[in-house]
Amino acid sequence: MSILVFAEHDNNTLKADTLKTVAAAQAIGGDIDVVVAGLNCQAVAEAAAQINGVNKVLVADNAAYEHQLAENVSLLVTELASDYSHILATALTTGKNFMPRVAALLDVAQISDIIAVESADTFVRPIYAGNAIATVQSLDSKKVITVRTTGFDAVATDGSAEIIAIAQATDAGTSSHVSDELTVSERPDLGAAGVVISGGRGMQNGDNFKLLEGIADKLGAAIGASRAAVDAGFVPNDMQVGQTGKIVAPDLYIAVGISGAIQHLAGMKDSKVIVAINKDPEAPIFQVADYGIVGDLFDVLPELESKL
Amino acid sequence: MKVLVPIKRVIDYNVKVRVKPDNSNVDLANVKMAINPFCEIAVEEAVRLKEAGTATEIIAVSIGDKSCQEQLRTALALGADKAIQIDTDQNLDSLNVAKLLQKVVEAEQPQLVILGKQSIDSDNNQTGQMLAALTGLPQGTFASEVKVDGDKVNVTREIDGGLQTVALSLPAIVTTDLRLNEPRYASLPNIMKAKRKPLEVQPAADFGIDLAPRSTLVKVSPPSERQAGIVVESVDELVEKLKNEAKVIS
Ligand SMILES: Cc1cc2nc3c(=O)[nH]c(=O)nc-3n(C[C@H](O)[C@H](O)[C@H](O)COP(=O)(O)OP(=O)(O)OC[C@H]3O[C@@H](n4cnc5c(N)ncnc54)[C@H](O)[C@@H]3O)c2cc1C
């Protein structure tokens, strides 16, 4: 078997999530190549070459791939696919965007968001917002898979794979990039942080998220939010944790003023330790919390910050 | 401009699904069903385009047995002009759904197809992208803003790092994220009117597509349940527990 892993990056740095997708590839077993598609992405290729267990790093360095437009990237990956039995991407917004196109172009199904590998053709994935776990056997000759990073531990970066430039430069010509509006933050990535502290509707406004920042600074935490907090405009969309936001599984997750709707739990209930701060003792979040404090967050947060 | 909106009947988002005791699947008997929330947002977006004078006709399409006519009627009540039910008892995977929708796109020639980004049952997040690939059209997935501008559409997308705007040539495929709009409720007069709007039934078998499943569901298990923990009395106790019992802070 031979597996192609698509590298997640921003043309400058390789996202650590790729190391988890390679872990899924290793669980499947076989030769593993990584493809880096971008513009001026040599540094990413060099980082990818250090991923443990990778054979070759294929680099498609071309303007057509600068913004990872799905129309172009899917054509590239489909062209490369003939050499591989499995094609894997991380189940983040880039992979979710282009991979189903690859699957359709190859006339195969896609297995989305796998959290475990049973065998080379059988995979485990959550359905119904994580309220059921499905084991699915693919009947297709080629497997197109996206990998949920919370299911796999990152592999080491002690390798030295060969880097090969590839000439592909397919521009479908139907889409173009207009602009990005990216959130700049000094804090760790939500997906990578060991500690996450999230605020919900109970925070009342965006200013009050400052109460979480002091604690996040002390714990080296990332800050997340419920959908209600994002919808109310307290914080930007990229902070949303849940079924349709980011899926996180840190060592410690602190939910503040969050009721614990199914859709929110879907994004955090695999965290090692969950703490809930909520003034309503009946809030469903307490059913999944290891430690709960029933109280007003405006009293609890300043005290917590001072005692850490 | 014609807009096509594919929609799916799914479990109501407030219902917590249960796994059948024999682990063969989830139990949907007597469970409340509804239009998938993301599909509802897709219908709303199409209706807004029509109200703005951009769209002229909205066609809702759903693939499933007769019961999905209920959701098609909902779409008609919200403002769709015409509905198509592609009739099948089979539970199709996204690729086969996309293949059927491809035929509808070929027949109806819409300028814009708006779908939900994922359905809350299978959580696949695939159909819109697959349809885009099969029709060779550009895609704007996870949309939080859609602006039609002449022969182009600008789509602002929710991505991991924030927002990204792409320009797509029409016809194009858009998939909706939650913040694209807030769907309206259908008014009683509109629900009555919807009963008289056209709803066409087309057997899936007539499309000449091999709909054989691409995967087998080996089993469905309940997730490992977390045990509820304890309620601590004070912040001091919490900090002490996190340090010495859970050992997650130092
Ligand atoms: C299709 C779909 C997808 C969705 N996806 C997501 C998703 O990905 N992520 C997500 O989070 N949600 C998602 N939702 C929304 C979800 O259903 C809930 O509406 C949302 O999670 C609620 O957010 P919340 O807990 O912040 O707000 P609420 O449910 O309003 O809870 C606020 C909580 O704050 C507490 N509180 C208020 N004031 C204080 C105070 N002073 N001190 C302490 N506690 C206080 C209250 O007791 C309450 O429990 C989705 C919904 C749908 C339909």
XYZ file of C-alpha atoms and ligand atoms in Angstrom:
611
model
C 0.000 0.000 0.000
C 1.066 3.550 -0.602
C -0.398 6.576 1.081
C -0.394 10.228 0.090
C -0.809 12.751 2.907
C -1.745 16.338 2.095
C 0.228 18.848 4.206
C -1.644 21.639 6.015
C 0.294 24.891 5.986
C 0.166 28.628 5.291
C 3.115 28.649 2.834
C 5.468 29.419 5.727
C 4.929 26.845 8.435
C 3.730 23.277 8.428
C 0.725 22.871 10.701
C 1.404 20.426 13.519
C -1.906 18.733 12.689
C -0.218 17.143 9.678
C 1.874 15.079 12.116
C -1.352 13.543 13.396
C -2.598 12.794 9.913
C 0.692 11.013 9.244
C 0.039 9.022 12.437
C -3.242 7.883 10.890
C -1.350 6.936 7.729
C 1.075 4.873 9.810
C -1.857 3.113 11.448
C -3.048 2.125 7.968
C 0.468 0.998 7.069
C 2.452 1.343 3.859
C 4.801 3.803 2.166
C 3.917 7.377 3.036
C 4.502 10.393 0.806
C 3.506 13.959 1.633
C 2.386 16.544 -0.889
C 2.959 20.236 -0.222
C 0.944 22.508 -2.500
C 1.527 26.224 -2.170
C 3.578 29.178 -3.297
C 7.110 29.790 -2.030
C 6.541 26.939 0.359
C 10.050 25.499 0.501
C 10.239 25.914 4.284
C 7.085 23.820 4.597
C 8.599 21.127 2.389
C 11.701 21.048 4.559
C 9.593 20.685 7.693
C 7.547 17.939 6.051
C 10.749 16.088 5.147
C 11.486 15.744 8.852
C 8.236 13.958 9.647
C 8.980 10.489 10.938
C 8.204 7.698 8.504
C 7.778 9.822 5.381
C 9.346 8.555 2.173
C 9.099 11.449 -0.221
C 7.840 15.006 -0.067
C 6.302 16.180 -3.330
C 6.308 19.951 -3.680
C 4.007 21.744 -6.094
C 5.213 25.314 -5.741
C 3.028 27.428 -7.969
C 0.798 30.505 -7.870
C -2.200 28.281 -8.640
C -1.863 26.751 -5.165
C -1.042 29.876 -3.148
C -4.454 30.088 -1.471
C -5.228 26.376 -1.663
C -8.281 26.996 -3.837
C -10.262 23.766 -3.904
C -10.739 23.824 -7.687
C -6.981 23.800 -8.290
C -5.718 21.693 -5.395
C -8.262 18.952 -6.096
C -7.033 18.639 -9.686
C -3.441 18.364 -8.469
C -4.202 15.694 -5.870
C -6.375 13.767 -8.328
C -3.501 13.689 -10.813
C -1.144 12.337 -8.162
C -3.695 9.812 -6.891
C -2.960 7.098 -9.438
C 0.163 6.100 -7.514
C -1.601 5.677 -4.172
C -4.085 3.375 -2.465
C -4.995 5.926 0.227
C -5.168 9.706 0.142
C -5.360 11.478 3.478
C -5.935 15.074 4.486
C -6.498 16.649 7.866
C -10.169 17.331 8.666
C -9.622 21.073 8.970
C -11.173 23.669 6.706
C -8.683 23.195 3.834
C -9.022 19.420 3.715
C -12.784 19.561 4.204
C -12.982 21.981 1.298
C -11.037 20.193 -1.423
C -10.975 16.482 -0.496
C -14.586 15.622 -1.426
C -13.790 17.052 -4.872
C -10.871 14.636 -5.143
C -13.119 11.754 -4.138
C -15.767 12.689 -6.712
C -13.175 13.135 -9.464
C -11.834 9.661 -8.648
C -15.396 8.313 -8.482
C -14.968 7.034 -4.929
C -16.644 7.878 -1.635
C -14.910 9.894 1.040
C -14.636 8.695 4.614
C -14.743 11.923 6.653
C -13.307 12.693 10.064
C -11.896 9.323 11.047
C -10.832 8.961 14.683
C -9.380 5.452 14.459
C -8.104 2.927 11.916
C -9.328 -0.666 12.242
C -7.640 -1.942 9.107
C -6.605 -0.689 5.681
C -10.252 -0.460 4.610
C -12.154 -0.058 7.890
C -12.335 3.163 9.856
C -14.089 4.635 12.867
C -15.835 8.002 12.727
C -18.292 9.942 14.871
C -21.767 10.649 13.505
C -24.744 12.576 14.955
C -22.530 15.173 16.648
C -20.536 12.410 18.295
C -23.587 10.775 19.858
C -22.859 7.622 17.895
C -19.619 6.123 16.654
C -19.740 4.357 13.296
C -17.352 1.705 12.038
C -17.315 1.908 8.251
C -15.758 -0.426 5.719
C -14.923 1.160 2.386
C -15.699 -0.866 -0.733
C -13.798 1.477 -3.068
C -10.458 0.568 -4.574
C -8.980 3.887 -3.509
C -9.647 5.386 -0.104
C -10.085 9.125 0.252
C -10.046 10.029 3.932
C -10.036 13.076 6.174
C -8.534 12.635 9.622
C -9.811 14.199 12.826
C -6.688 15.179 14.692
C -8.055 14.514 18.176
C -7.996 10.795 17.344
C -4.249 10.490 16.726
C -1.011 11.423 18.474
C 1.521 13.422 16.482
C 4.470 11.462 15.105
C 8.029 12.599 15.772
C 10.003 14.902 13.476
C 13.270 13.025 13.271
C 13.047 11.939 9.638
C 14.839 13.045 6.499
C 12.716 12.377 3.458
C 13.698 13.236 -0.064
C 12.135 16.455 -1.415
C 10.978 16.300 -5.028
C 9.657 19.294 -6.941
C 6.740 18.433 -9.180
C 5.767 20.437 -12.215
C 1.967 20.391 -11.899
C 0.424 23.833 -12.169
C -3.260 23.290 -12.805
C -5.418 26.364 -12.597
C -9.077 25.547 -13.182
C -9.651 29.211 -13.929
C -13.094 29.330 -12.328
C -12.235 30.831 -8.962
C -9.910 33.422 -7.558
C -8.838 34.580 -4.146
C -10.063 38.026 -3.074
C -8.963 38.528 0.516
C -8.267 36.964 3.883
C -9.292 38.347 7.225
C -7.299 36.295 9.649
C -7.374 36.577 13.407
C -3.961 37.399 14.785
C -3.275 35.919 18.181
C -0.237 35.329 20.340
C -1.976 32.419 21.975
C -1.576 28.774 21.045
C -3.795 27.298 18.350
C -7.112 25.974 19.664
C -6.421 22.581 18.129
C -2.922 22.325 19.574
C -3.271 23.865 23.052
C -2.922 21.738 26.169
C -5.424 23.953 27.951
C -8.495 25.618 26.462
C -10.752 28.086 28.256
C -14.008 28.889 26.472
C -16.694 31.461 27.106
C -20.365 31.257 26.219
C -23.403 33.475 26.178
C -22.987 33.915 29.926
C -19.973 36.173 29.235
C -22.504 38.845 28.163
C -20.163 40.728 25.809
C -16.820 40.648 24.034
C -15.116 42.900 26.591
C -15.747 40.390 29.331
C -13.628 37.832 27.450
C -10.734 39.789 29.025
C -11.631 37.913 32.195
C -10.584 34.718 30.388
C -7.379 36.219 29.022
C -5.679 36.635 32.373
C -6.326 32.988 33.169
C -5.293 31.894 29.678
C -2.015 33.788 30.107
C -1.269 31.990 33.347
C -2.118 28.550 31.941
C -0.723 29.029 28.430
C -4.243 28.329 27.214
C -6.064 28.953 23.966
C -9.398 30.772 24.168
C -12.517 29.283 22.617
C -16.209 30.077 22.560
C -19.641 28.611 22.124
C -21.641 29.312 19.011
C -23.952 31.584 20.993
C -20.977 33.770 21.924
C -19.827 33.913 18.296
C -23.317 34.593 16.957
C -23.795 37.381 19.468
C -20.641 38.956 18.046
C -18.610 38.688 21.276
C -15.726 36.968 19.462
C -14.780 35.893 15.899
C -15.988 32.680 14.245
C -12.616 30.924 14.336
C -12.984 30.591 18.115
C -16.101 28.397 17.913
C -15.774 24.967 19.475
C -18.311 22.291 18.566
C -19.930 20.038 16.007
C -19.579 22.658 13.333
C -16.627 24.545 14.731
C -13.310 23.272 16.020
C -12.927 19.889 17.648
C -10.552 20.008 20.593
C -9.322 17.485 23.138
C -6.901 19.284 25.456
C -5.702 18.051 28.840
C -7.858 20.703 30.470
C -10.999 22.367 29.093
C -12.662 25.104 31.122
C -16.211 25.989 30.038
C -17.378 29.338 31.374
C -21.006 30.452 31.051
C -21.664 27.635 28.572
C -24.785 25.519 29.035
C -23.459 22.369 27.339
C -25.654 21.876 24.258
C -25.095 18.620 22.310
C -23.429 20.594 19.528
C -20.934 22.215 21.895
C -20.154 18.950 23.685
C -19.400 17.380 20.291
C -16.354 19.634 20.070
C -14.837 19.141 23.513
C -16.100 16.082 25.344
C -12.947 14.090 24.590
C -10.928 16.539 26.683
C -9.027 14.821 29.486
C -10.337 17.005 32.296
C -13.356 19.296 31.993
C -14.141 22.146 34.362
C -17.482 23.958 34.216
C -18.245 27.349 35.702
C -21.958 28.081 35.528
C -24.491 29.718 37.794
C -27.203 27.199 36.910
C -26.722 23.910 38.816
C -28.979 22.167 36.273
C -26.862 23.145 33.238
C -26.082 20.004 31.187
C -22.390 20.929 31.077
C -22.124 19.613 34.649
C -23.005 16.124 33.397
C -19.714 15.931 31.539
C -17.581 18.060 33.854
C -15.041 16.473 36.181
C -15.098 19.573 38.366
C -17.908 22.061 38.487
C -18.330 25.366 40.251
C -21.871 26.612 40.625
C -21.531 30.376 40.803
C -21.435 33.692 39.057
C -18.578 33.729 36.580
C -17.947 37.405 37.341
C -16.982 36.388 40.892
C -15.300 33.088 40.065
C -13.011 34.196 37.216
C -11.131 37.013 39.047
C -10.642 34.754 42.052
C -9.422 31.898 39.880
C -6.956 34.159 38.103
C -5.558 35.418 41.407
C -5.128 31.903 42.798
C -3.372 30.304 39.853
C -31.336 33.670 -12.234
C -32.450 30.228 -11.185
C -31.327 28.881 -7.797
C -31.346 25.202 -6.884
C -31.472 24.268 -3.198
C -30.941 20.604 -2.302
C -32.256 19.831 1.196
C -32.184 16.854 3.550
C -34.610 15.474 6.109
C -32.721 14.686 9.311
C -33.263 14.173 13.017
C -34.292 17.396 14.782
C -31.171 19.058 16.170
C -32.580 19.139 19.689
C -32.952 15.366 19.836
C -30.141 13.267 21.246
C -29.983 10.152 19.118
C -29.737 6.657 20.613
C -27.857 3.676 19.296
C -29.906 0.494 18.740
C -29.164 -2.270 21.249
C -27.921 -4.567 18.452
C -25.415 -1.881 17.325
C -26.712 -2.045 13.764
C -27.430 1.687 13.545
C -29.053 4.542 15.422
C -32.702 4.282 16.361
C -34.817 6.765 14.421
C -38.202 5.195 15.174
C -40.651 7.859 16.373
C -37.925 10.475 16.487
C -38.781 14.058 15.558
C -37.461 14.879 12.087
C -36.825 18.258 10.512
C -35.068 20.018 7.688
C -31.304 19.949 8.287
C -30.427 23.332 9.904
C -27.770 24.130 7.283
C -30.244 23.343 4.475
C -32.761 25.663 6.070
C -30.136 28.417 5.931
C -29.620 27.564 2.241
C -33.343 27.975 1.532
C -33.370 31.288 3.409
C -30.408 32.574 1.402
C -32.135 31.701 -1.852
C -35.318 33.439 -0.712
C -33.340 36.552 0.207
C -31.724 36.539 -3.248
C -35.180 36.399 -4.744
C -36.464 39.198 -2.539
C -33.459 41.283 -3.604
C -34.405 40.721 -7.235
C -31.298 38.642 -7.977
C -32.962 35.252 -8.137
C -36.054 34.670 -10.238
C -36.886 31.076 -9.421
C -36.043 28.750 -6.524
C -36.216 24.993 -6.910
C -35.909 22.813 -3.820
C -34.892 19.192 -4.297
C -34.681 16.361 -1.792
C -33.643 12.747 -2.164
C -35.453 10.207 -0.041
C -38.708 8.392 0.471
C -42.114 10.060 0.575
C -41.526 11.442 4.069
C -39.076 14.061 2.765
C -42.000 15.749 1.013
C -42.709 17.259 4.425
C -39.382 19.117 4.302
C -39.955 20.076 0.669
C -43.291 21.605 1.702
C -41.414 23.526 4.392
C -39.047 24.863 1.725
C -42.028 25.832 -0.441
C -43.618 27.587 2.525
C -40.394 29.500 3.113
C -40.411 30.733 -0.476
C -39.245 28.061 -2.931
C -41.312 28.049 -6.134
C -41.144 24.405 -7.046
C -40.003 21.158 -5.450
C -38.600 17.892 -6.729
C -38.533 14.690 -4.702
C -36.113 12.110 -6.033
C -37.768 9.018 -4.712
C -35.695 6.244 -3.144
C -35.807 4.057 -0.034
C -32.081 3.627 -0.120
C -29.842 5.479 2.294
C -27.426 6.954 -0.241
C -23.883 8.087 0.430
C -22.815 11.598 -0.539
C -21.261 10.565 -3.860
C -24.489 9.017 -5.091
C -26.481 11.984 -3.840
C -24.102 14.269 -5.735
C -24.503 12.171 -8.890
C -28.289 12.487 -8.748
C -28.000 16.223 -8.097
C -25.639 16.515 -11.061
C -28.496 15.278 -13.274
C -30.846 17.846 -11.777
C -28.269 20.583 -12.406
C -27.955 19.433 -16.027
C -31.720 19.478 -16.490
C -32.499 22.720 -14.668
C -29.341 24.723 -15.465
C -29.344 26.836 -12.289
C -26.850 29.680 -11.976
C -26.398 29.008 -8.309
C -26.766 25.868 -6.206
C -26.911 26.499 -2.459
C -26.539 23.536 -0.082
C -25.924 23.122 3.624
C -22.259 22.504 4.441
C -23.057 19.319 6.328
C -26.013 17.353 7.529
C -26.211 16.888 11.267
C -26.807 13.126 11.011
C -23.926 11.754 8.955
C -21.731 14.843 9.585
C -19.933 14.178 6.294
C -19.492 17.663 4.843
C -19.088 16.351 1.273
C -22.112 16.696 -0.991
C -21.667 20.295 -2.161
C -17.993 19.814 -2.964
C -18.697 16.531 -4.789
C -21.457 18.135 -6.819
C -19.072 20.963 -7.699
C -16.453 18.473 -8.890
C -18.923 16.436 -10.952
C -20.365 19.513 -12.647
C -16.944 21.126 -13.013
C -18.190 24.220 -11.177
C -16.349 26.392 -8.649
C -17.350 26.219 -5.006
C -17.654 28.567 -2.068
C -17.953 26.360 0.994
C -18.796 27.306 4.612
C -20.220 30.620 3.451
C -20.992 33.420 5.870
C -21.682 35.947 3.102
C -22.811 35.554 -0.507
C -22.792 38.520 -2.912
C -23.838 38.033 -6.505
C -22.163 40.571 -8.761
C -22.930 40.253 -12.473
C -21.535 36.968 -13.755
C -19.601 36.373 -10.540
C -20.386 35.571 -6.942
C -18.211 36.631 -4.023
C -18.338 34.192 -1.154
C -16.893 34.887 2.279
C -15.923 31.596 3.884
C -15.390 30.630 7.508
C -11.951 29.049 7.679
C -9.750 27.894 10.546
C -7.822 31.145 10.800
C -10.761 33.510 10.295
C -12.462 34.512 7.053
C -11.530 34.145 3.400
C -13.292 35.721 0.426
C -13.209 34.066 -2.989
C -14.682 35.163 -6.305
C -16.373 32.444 -8.352
C -17.593 32.606 -11.917
C -21.255 31.654 -12.272
C -22.713 29.088 -12.312
C -21.314 28.117 -8.931
C -21.947 25.988 -5.863
C -22.238 27.498 -2.384
C -22.435 25.656 0.934
C -23.775 27.470 3.967
C -22.318 27.995 7.414
C -24.394 28.920 10.432
C -23.847 32.637 10.345
C -24.921 33.191 6.742
C -28.390 34.207 7.879
C -31.104 33.504 10.389
C -33.933 31.580 8.730
C -37.447 32.958 9.035
C -40.454 31.020 10.216
C -43.027 30.106 7.610
C -46.256 32.056 8.092
C -49.572 30.238 8.158
C -50.780 31.745 4.858
C -47.490 30.699 3.240
C -47.840 27.176 4.619
C -51.309 27.045 3.037
C -50.000 28.440 -0.241
C -47.183 25.883 -0.262
C -49.723 23.087 -0.502
C -50.662 24.281 -3.977
C -47.122 24.769 -5.269
C -45.811 22.108 -7.666
C -44.024 19.088 -6.170
C -42.728 16.656 -8.744
C -41.752 13.081 -7.882
C -39.007 11.437 -9.928
C -37.956 7.852 -9.140
C -34.203 7.662 -8.477
C -34.073 4.554 -10.642
C -35.024 6.664 -13.688
C -31.762 8.601 -13.541
C -29.710 5.724 -14.896
C -27.053 5.965 -12.199
C -25.448 3.040 -10.416
C -26.447 3.797 -6.833
C -24.703 0.822 -5.247
C -23.300 1.708 -1.811
C -19.583 2.481 -1.592
C -19.217 1.378 1.991
C -20.727 -0.946 4.570
C -21.742 0.135 8.003
C -20.032 -2.499 10.133
C -21.489 -1.298 13.419
C -22.620 1.735 15.360
C -21.677 2.066 19.014
C -22.580 4.595 21.667
C -19.707 6.941 22.536
C -17.887 6.319 25.769
C -19.928 8.262 28.293
C -18.183 10.608 30.658
C -19.020 10.219 34.292
C -20.284 13.414 35.875
C -17.659 14.561 38.347
C -18.048 16.601 41.473
C -19.171 20.085 42.295
C -16.479 21.863 44.275
C -17.385 24.398 46.923
C -14.709 26.996 46.288
C -12.087 28.217 43.853
C -9.427 27.079 46.324
C -10.787 23.561 46.194
C -10.872 23.663 42.378
C -7.241 24.784 42.136
C -6.215 22.155 44.675
C -8.009 19.383 42.713
C -6.570 20.477 39.382
C -3.080 20.461 40.861
C -3.079 17.374 43.014
C -5.868 15.108 41.779
C -6.147 15.760 38.031
C -2.554 16.984 37.805
C -3.327 19.168 34.791
C -1.873 22.384 36.187
C 1.201 23.015 38.262
C -26.782 22.889 13.313
C -26.287 23.460 14.591
C -24.926 23.443 14.839
C -24.424 23.985 16.009
N -23.081 23.954 16.217
C -22.592 24.447 17.371
C -21.182 24.417 17.644
O -20.378 23.974 16.827
N -20.748 24.907 18.828
C -21.600 25.424 19.772
O -21.136 25.854 20.842
N -22.919 25.475 19.530
C -23.429 25.012 18.356
N -24.773 25.100 18.130
C -25.609 25.867 19.082
C -26.013 25.106 20.318
O -27.200 24.377 20.034
C -26.291 26.083 21.492
O -27.268 27.001 21.110
C -25.054 26.857 21.967
O -23.967 25.982 22.171
C -25.372 27.575 23.247
O -24.285 28.383 23.645
P -24.098 28.792 25.166
O -23.949 27.568 25.989
O -22.983 29.784 25.231
O -25.439 29.595 25.478
P -26.654 29.209 26.415
O -27.209 27.896 26.094
O -27.547 30.391 26.412
O -25.987 29.078 27.846
C -25.469 30.141 28.577
C -25.080 29.578 29.942
O -24.415 30.584 30.674
C -24.837 30.491 32.038
N -24.655 31.818 32.623
C -25.278 32.965 32.302
N -24.831 33.968 33.054
C -23.896 33.460 33.889
C -23.071 34.023 34.927
N -23.110 35.316 35.239
N -22.248 33.188 35.587
C -22.193 31.863 35.271
N -22.941 31.288 34.313
C -23.784 32.082 33.618
C -26.281 30.058 31.976
O -26.654 29.410 33.174
C -26.268 29.110 30.782
O -26.061 27.772 31.178
C -25.302 24.559 16.965
C -26.665 24.567 16.718
C -27.167 24.034 15.540
C -28.621 24.068 15.300
